[in-house]
Amino acid sequence: MSNFIERPRYTCPLGGAVATITALPGGIPILHAAPGCAGNLNWTQSGASGLQVGGYCGGLSVPSSNVQEREVVFGGHERLREQIRNTLDVIDGDLYFVVTGCVTEVIGDDVRAVVSEFQEEGTNIIYAETGGFKGNSYYGYDLVLQSLFRNFVERGGEKVKGRVNLWGIVPAFDVFWRGNLEGLRNLLEKLGLEVNTFFTSDDTLEGIKKAASAELNIVVSDVYGIEAARVFEEAHGTPYLSTPLPIGPGATDSFLRQIGAALSLDNGKIEEFIEAENKKYFRFIETLVDVYNDADLQRYAVVVGDVNYAVAVTKFLADDLGWLPEVTVFTDQLRDDQKPHLAGRLADLESGLQPKVVFETDTSEIIGHINNHWPRFRSQKYYNALGPLFVVGSSLERELAQSIGAAHLSVSFPVANRAVLDRGYTGYKGGLRLLEDLLSAIVIGR
Amino acid sequence: MSYFEQKEPPKREDRLKACITFGGTICGLANRPKGSCLDDGERGFTQGSICLLLPGLAMINSLPDSVVLVHGAIGCGSSTHGQNANIRVGSNIRQGKVKDALWLSTALNESDVINGGEDKLEAAIQEADRRYRPSSIIVVAGCVPGIIGDDIDGVAARVQPQVNATILPVHCEGFKTKIWATAYDAVYHSIGRNLLKEPKEYGNVVVDELEELKEKQRRSRTVNLMNVTSMGRVDELELERLLRALGLEVNIFPVFAHPEEMYKATQAALSISTCPTHDDYFLKHLHEKYGVPYIIKHMPIGIENTSLWLRDVAAFFGLEEQAEKIIAEEVRELEAALEELKPAFAGKKVFISAGEFRALATGNQLAELGFEVVGIRSFHHDEFAEVEYEKLAARNKDFVVDIANVQPFEEANLLKKLKPDLFLGHHAGNGTASKLGIATHVIYNTGLSYIGYQGVYEIGRRLYRQLKNTTFNKKLSKHVRLPYKEQWYQEDTFKYINSRGGEVNE
C-alpha cells in the first residue's frame, strides 16, 4: 500500500457529514472542530461540486466551536456546551446535528454527554463522531445516516406496504445528487410507491422520522450508506437491497425488476411500465440516428470514477450506447474484500465486453494502466489505436484526456468545469441527459 | 535569535498582538493611541472559518516543479480542489501550460494517530521524490501531527540526504492560531530557511568585466514585488507597468516562482509589499540577513493609495520627479474615464468585508468613487492598519467596524440594520448579503483586476454593471432565507463578544 494518496477525490468524514446534514430538511450542522474545517469544505466544494456550495445553513454559516490550543489542553466540552446553547438562540433549525473533527476526537471530548443534556431538555439534537482519520467523506455520509437511523428515526410502528427509503447518493460528493435522487424518486412514484429520499425538496423531517415504516430500504450503491443500511435493519427490522446506481434503460430495467421482486409487485405491471419507458426513451433516440451514424459517434472509452459512477457509466456506455469501455478505474479507497464484488458488477455485461478493471487512487498513475492495457504506438505502418476515445471521469482527467487525444466529460467528483443544479443521470431520462452531455462534448467544435 | 532559526514561526497573536474579536466604530479605532493593541476577546457563539492551512496551500500549490505533501488527515488539503482553477490559469498565463496542482496526502488513519505518523511521512517523501522527481517537496502539517507530536522538521532533516528534492517543512496546524494570516509567515519561514541559498557555481574562467558591470547595474534596479496570491497576473502586470515606467525590473515573489530561482530575491535592490498583512515577517528577514531594504506601507488599491505606493518606491531610487509625471498623467486619464461611471455611485452606501488592509484600502477607493462606507468587517486587526483607519475616518462619516474571522451572523445583523446598497465580500463571503437582496461584488478573485490605476477603473466598471441590474439577489431574497432566528436581528450585533464566562475553560 502506498504511503500517500495523490489528489484524493474526497475530503474527510467531517466534510461529508456537514454536506449531508446541510442537505437534510432543516438540518443544522454544529461542528465541534478546529476553525478551518468548515472553510476547508467550503473551498473544496467551490472548486469540485459543479458550482454548488452550502445550502440553508452551510458554507461559512455553519455553527462551529472553533477549538484552539486552550481546548486542546483543557478539553473542549465546556466550549461545546456553550456553542450549542448559543446556536439554539441564534440559528433557526429543525434538527441540530453535532459532528466532530480530528482535534476534538483526539483530545477525547465526551460529546455524547453534552448532547444528551440538550436532548433531555427536549431539543432535536443528535451527533456523530466524524474525525478525519476515520475514513473519507463518503464514510462521513454513512456515519450521519447511521446516527439518524439510530437516534432520530422513530422505533416501533407498522410497516406500510409500498413505502420505501432510498439512499446511496452522497450530497455534494455526487455532484448530480439532487437530480439523481429526484430521478429515482419520480421513477418509483410512477410505480405507485411512496418514497423517502431524505434530501430532495419533496422530503420532510417528519417523513424521515417515520422512515422505519418503510418495508424496504434501497441503497443505490455498493459502498456508500451500506453500513447505515445494516444499522437500519438492526434498529428497525427493515431489510435493504443494494443495487448499482441505475443510469440509462438497461440498468433501470433491471433496477425496477429487482425492486418489483423485493416488494412482490405485480410482474406484469412492472414489465408494462418498463416497456412504456423504453418506448419514450427510444422516441428521443430515433431523431439522433442519422447524425449518430453520419458523424461516426461510437467511441472507445476510459471510465474513471467513484464506485457508483465507475459501474454505472461503464454499463451505460457498453450496454445501452454500444460504446467500447476498455478500462474502468475505481478511484475510491477500498478494502480488499470490497474489490471482487465491484469488479463482479462489470463481469457480465450484456454486450459481452470485458473492460479492464483497475483500482487506483492516484490520478497520475492512471495513464500507466491504460498503456499497460492497450499497447502504445510503436511506429508501425498499420496501428490499431485506442481511438476515437472518450474519457468519462472527473475534472482531474482533463490532463489525461488531452495527453491521449480523447474527448472528456466530468461526471465523478471533482467536477470543477461544469455547472450542475438539478441535472441527474439516473433512470431513463438520466440516460438521455448523459448521452446529450457526452455527444455535446464531441460536437462542441462543429 | 532570529525567528528563522527556530523550527516554527511565532503565531501572529504573539508576534503582532493581532486579534479577531472587536465591535466598535471607525473613529474609535482611528483615535486610539498609536501602537496600542486591542485586548482580544472570544465569542460565545462562532461560525466556521478557515485556518492557515488554506491560504498556505494556495501559495505553495502555485510553485512550479514542486509537490505538496499534506501530512494530516485525508480531508486537509482538499481545499486545493477549490484553488486548482487559479493554479491552472496562473500556470498557463505565466508558463504557457495549463497544469493541475500536484498534491498528496499522507491520509493519517486511526492507527497512525495512535502510533505516530513519522514513518509514514518519511516513506511518503521518498516515494514522492522517486515518482515525481520534483525540485521541491513541501511537507505541510495539519492539525493531527500537531496533536500527536509528529516532528516534521526532524523527519525532513533525516530524509533530506536520501532524496533529490529540497524538502520544505511548513507548519499549518489549524488549532494553533486564530489568525490565518500566520499562513504567510509559515510559508515564508520555510522558504527563508530552505530556498534562499545561492546555487554553487564554478567561477567564469574568463571574466567579462562589461557583463559583470551590466549585471550589477541590473540588480541595482531590480525590485522584489511580493505576491502571496492576493493578486492575479492581471494585477501583477499593472504594477509591473508602473514600476517599469520608473525604469525598474520586477521579480515577482513567491507565487509561481521556481524554487531554484528564489535565491534571486536576496539580490534585489528593494522589496516592495502591496499589503502589510502579508509580508512583514519575510521582508524583515530579507533585510536583516541579506541587506535588502523594503517598503511595506500602502496597498495600491484606489487612486490615492496607488499614488502613495508608487511615490514611496520612487523616493527610494531618487526618482520623485519622474514619479510625479507618471502619477499626474495616470490620474488625469483615470479621472476622466471615471466621469462616465461616477453618477451611478454617488451617495450609495457600501459595506466591505475582507482581510483588514484590503477592506480598508478598498473602502478608501470606494469613497473616492463617491460611495459612502457604512461598515467594515475586517478578518483580524493589527497595528499596520492604523494609518488606513485614519485615512478612512478623515474621509467618511463615522461607521461601524466589526473585527471577526468571518462570522456571518454578525454581518447579517448589521446588514439588516444598515441596509447598504452594495456589499463587497471575500471569496465565499457574499452569500449572506446576496440572500438579503443587497447588490454584491467579490473583493478578491485572481482572475479580475483590482490593483493600481487600472484596477480602480475595472472595479468601477464591474460595480457599475452590478448596480445596473440587481435582480439576481433581489429575487433570491424573496425566496430564500438566512438561517437566523428573527429575534437575532433585534439583538446587539456584538452580543456574543466576550460572553464566555470567566470560569469557562480556565
Short mmCIF file of C-alpha atoms in Angstrom, two decimals, chain A residues 268-435:
data_model
loop_
_atom_site.label_atom_id
_atom_site.label_comp_id
_atom_site.label_asym_id
_atom_site.label_seq_id
_atom_site.Cartn_x
_atom_site.Cartn_y
_atom_site.Cartn_z
CA GLY A 268 -46.94 -7.72 -15.46
CA LYS A 269 -47.31 -4.14 -14.37
CA ILE A 270 -43.58 -3.73 -13.98
CA GLU A 271 -42.95 -5.10 -17.46
CA GLU A 272 -45.63 -2.85 -18.89
CA PHE A 273 -44.03 0.15 -17.24
CA ILE A 274 -40.57 -0.81 -18.44
CA GLU A 275 -41.79 -1.16 -21.97
CA ALA A 276 -43.55 2.19 -21.93
CA GLU A 277 -40.47 3.95 -20.55
CA ASN A 278 -38.20 2.32 -23.12
CA LYS A 279 -40.55 3.40 -25.85
CA LYS A 280 -40.31 7.00 -24.67
CA TYR A 281 -36.54 6.76 -24.42
CA PHE A 282 -36.16 5.48 -27.95
CA ARG A 283 -38.51 8.06 -29.40
CA PHE A 284 -35.82 10.56 -28.41
CA ILE A 285 -33.03 8.38 -29.73
CA GLU A 286 -34.85 7.96 -33.03
CA THR A 287 -34.07 11.51 -34.09
CA LEU A 288 -30.42 11.09 -33.27
CA VAL A 289 -29.85 8.14 -35.57
CA ASP A 290 -28.87 9.97 -38.73
CA VAL A 291 -26.20 12.19 -37.26
CA TYR A 292 -25.01 9.50 -34.87
CA ASN A 293 -24.20 7.38 -37.90
CA ASP A 294 -23.04 10.13 -40.23
CA ALA A 295 -20.65 11.60 -37.69
CA ASP A 296 -19.49 8.15 -36.55
CA LEU A 297 -20.12 8.85 -32.86
CA GLN A 298 -19.28 5.43 -31.42
CA ARG A 299 -16.26 5.66 -29.14
CA TYR A 300 -13.79 3.65 -27.16
CA ALA A 301 -13.97 4.79 -23.56
CA VAL A 302 -12.00 5.02 -20.36
CA VAL A 303 -14.19 5.45 -17.28
CA VAL A 304 -12.66 6.92 -14.12
CA GLY A 305 -14.88 7.40 -11.11
CA ASP A 306 -16.16 6.66 -7.66
CA VAL A 307 -17.76 3.27 -7.02
CA ASN A 308 -21.20 4.49 -8.11
CA TYR A 309 -20.19 6.10 -11.37
CA ALA A 310 -17.44 3.68 -12.37
CA VAL A 311 -20.00 0.88 -12.55
CA ALA A 312 -23.00 2.87 -13.76
CA VAL A 313 -21.27 4.78 -16.55
CA THR A 314 -19.40 1.73 -17.84
CA LYS A 315 -22.61 -0.26 -18.00
CA PHE A 316 -24.45 2.55 -19.75
CA LEU A 317 -21.73 3.01 -22.34
CA ALA A 318 -21.36 -0.69 -23.03
CA ASP A 319 -24.91 -1.97 -22.80
CA ASP A 320 -27.11 0.98 -23.78
CA LEU A 321 -24.97 3.05 -26.05
CA GLY A 322 -22.88 0.37 -27.67
CA TRP A 323 -19.59 2.10 -26.97
CA LEU A 324 -16.40 0.26 -26.03
CA PRO A 325 -15.27 0.89 -22.48
CA GLU A 326 -11.77 -0.56 -22.32
CA VAL A 327 -10.56 0.47 -18.89
CA THR A 328 -12.64 1.27 -15.81
CA VAL A 329 -10.82 2.87 -12.90
CA PHE A 330 -12.27 2.91 -9.37
CA THR A 331 -10.72 5.85 -7.53
CA ASP A 332 -12.06 5.20 -4.02
CA GLN A 333 -10.01 3.81 -1.19
CA LEU A 334 -11.40 0.32 -0.89
CA ARG A 335 -10.79 -2.66 1.32
CA ASP A 336 -9.56 -5.76 -0.47
CA ASP A 337 -12.79 -7.58 0.33
CA GLN A 338 -14.84 -4.92 -1.49
CA LYS A 339 -12.94 -5.13 -4.75
CA PRO A 340 -14.11 -8.51 -6.15
CA HIS A 341 -17.74 -7.54 -5.68
CA LEU A 342 -17.25 -4.28 -7.57
CA ALA A 343 -15.27 -5.95 -10.34
CA GLY A 344 -18.07 -8.51 -10.50
CA ARG A 345 -20.54 -5.77 -11.31
CA LEU A 346 -18.78 -5.39 -14.66
CA ALA A 347 -18.07 -9.07 -15.28
CA ASP A 348 -21.29 -9.96 -17.06
CA LEU A 349 -22.08 -7.00 -19.28
CA GLU A 350 -24.92 -7.69 -21.67
CA SER A 351 -22.74 -6.58 -24.57
CA GLY A 352 -20.19 -9.20 -23.64
CA LEU A 353 -17.43 -6.63 -23.26
CA GLN A 354 -14.89 -7.11 -20.51
CA PRO A 355 -13.32 -3.80 -19.61
CA LYS A 356 -10.12 -3.98 -17.64
CA VAL A 357 -10.97 -3.10 -14.04
CA VAL A 358 -8.39 -1.09 -12.11
CA PHE A 359 -8.38 0.14 -8.52
CA GLU A 360 -6.25 3.27 -8.38
CA THR A 361 -6.50 6.28 -6.09
CA ASP A 362 -3.66 8.26 -7.69
CA THR A 363 -4.53 10.41 -10.69
CA SER A 364 -1.17 10.41 -12.42
CA GLU A 365 -0.90 6.61 -12.32
CA ILE A 366 -3.98 6.13 -14.49
CA ILE A 367 -2.19 6.70 -17.79
CA GLY A 368 0.12 3.80 -16.94
CA HIS A 369 -2.82 1.43 -16.52
CA ILE A 370 -4.19 2.47 -19.91
CA ASN A 371 -0.82 1.97 -21.59
CA ASN A 372 -0.49 -1.42 -19.96
CA HIS A 373 -3.84 -2.47 -21.27
CA TRP A 374 -3.55 -1.17 -24.81
CA PRO A 375 -0.13 -1.26 -26.49
CA ARG A 376 1.16 2.14 -27.46
CA PHE A 377 2.09 3.13 -30.98
CA ARG A 378 5.49 1.72 -31.96
CA SER A 379 5.91 3.33 -35.36
CA GLN A 380 4.10 0.54 -37.16
CA LYS A 381 2.68 1.34 -40.57
CA TYR A 382 -0.70 -0.03 -39.51
CA TYR A 383 -1.64 0.59 -35.91
CA ASN A 384 -4.96 -0.26 -34.28
CA ALA A 385 -5.10 2.69 -31.91
CA LEU A 386 -7.25 3.13 -28.82
CA GLY A 387 -9.35 5.71 -30.60
CA PRO A 388 -11.51 7.54 -31.16
CA LEU A 389 -11.51 7.69 -27.38
CA PHE A 390 -13.68 9.32 -24.74
CA VAL A 391 -12.65 9.72 -21.11
CA VAL A 392 -15.57 9.93 -18.72
CA GLY A 393 -14.11 10.86 -15.35
CA SER A 394 -13.67 13.85 -13.09
CA SER A 395 -12.19 17.22 -13.94
CA LEU A 396 -8.84 15.78 -12.86
CA GLU A 397 -8.93 13.64 -16.03
CA ARG A 398 -8.61 16.65 -18.31
CA GLU A 399 -4.83 16.36 -18.46
CA LEU A 400 -5.12 12.64 -19.15
CA ALA A 401 -7.69 13.14 -21.92
CA GLN A 402 -5.60 15.84 -23.51
CA SER A 403 -2.44 13.75 -23.38
CA ILE A 404 -4.10 10.86 -25.23
CA GLY A 405 -6.22 12.93 -27.56
CA ALA A 406 -9.57 11.95 -26.11
CA ALA A 407 -12.81 13.85 -25.60
CA HIS A 408 -13.70 14.32 -21.94
CA LEU A 409 -16.65 14.80 -19.63
CA SER A 410 -16.52 15.43 -15.87
CA VAL A 411 -19.09 13.33 -14.06
CA SER A 412 -17.45 11.99 -10.91
CA PHE A 413 -16.16 14.24 -8.11
CA PRO A 414 -14.38 16.64 -8.50
CA VAL A 415 -16.40 18.42 -11.16
CA ALA A 416 -14.76 21.81 -11.49
CA ASN A 417 -15.71 22.67 -15.03
CA ARG A 418 -19.49 22.24 -15.10
CA ALA A 419 -22.47 23.99 -13.54
CA VAL A 420 -24.83 21.42 -12.05
CA LEU A 421 -28.13 22.31 -10.39
CA ASP A 422 -30.94 19.83 -10.99
CA ARG A 423 -29.27 17.71 -13.65
CA GLY A 424 -29.32 14.00 -12.92
CA TYR A 425 -28.28 10.86 -14.76
CA THR A 426 -30.46 8.25 -13.10
CA GLY A 427 -33.26 6.36 -14.76
CA TYR A 428 -34.34 6.53 -18.37
CA LYS A 429 -34.34 10.30 -18.54
CA GLY A 430 -30.94 10.45 -16.88
CA GLY A 431 -29.59 8.22 -19.63
CA LEU A 432 -30.75 10.77 -22.17
CA ARG A 433 -29.07 13.56 -20.17
CA LEU A 434 -25.78 11.71 -20.05
CA LEU A 435 -25.96 10.91 -23.73
#
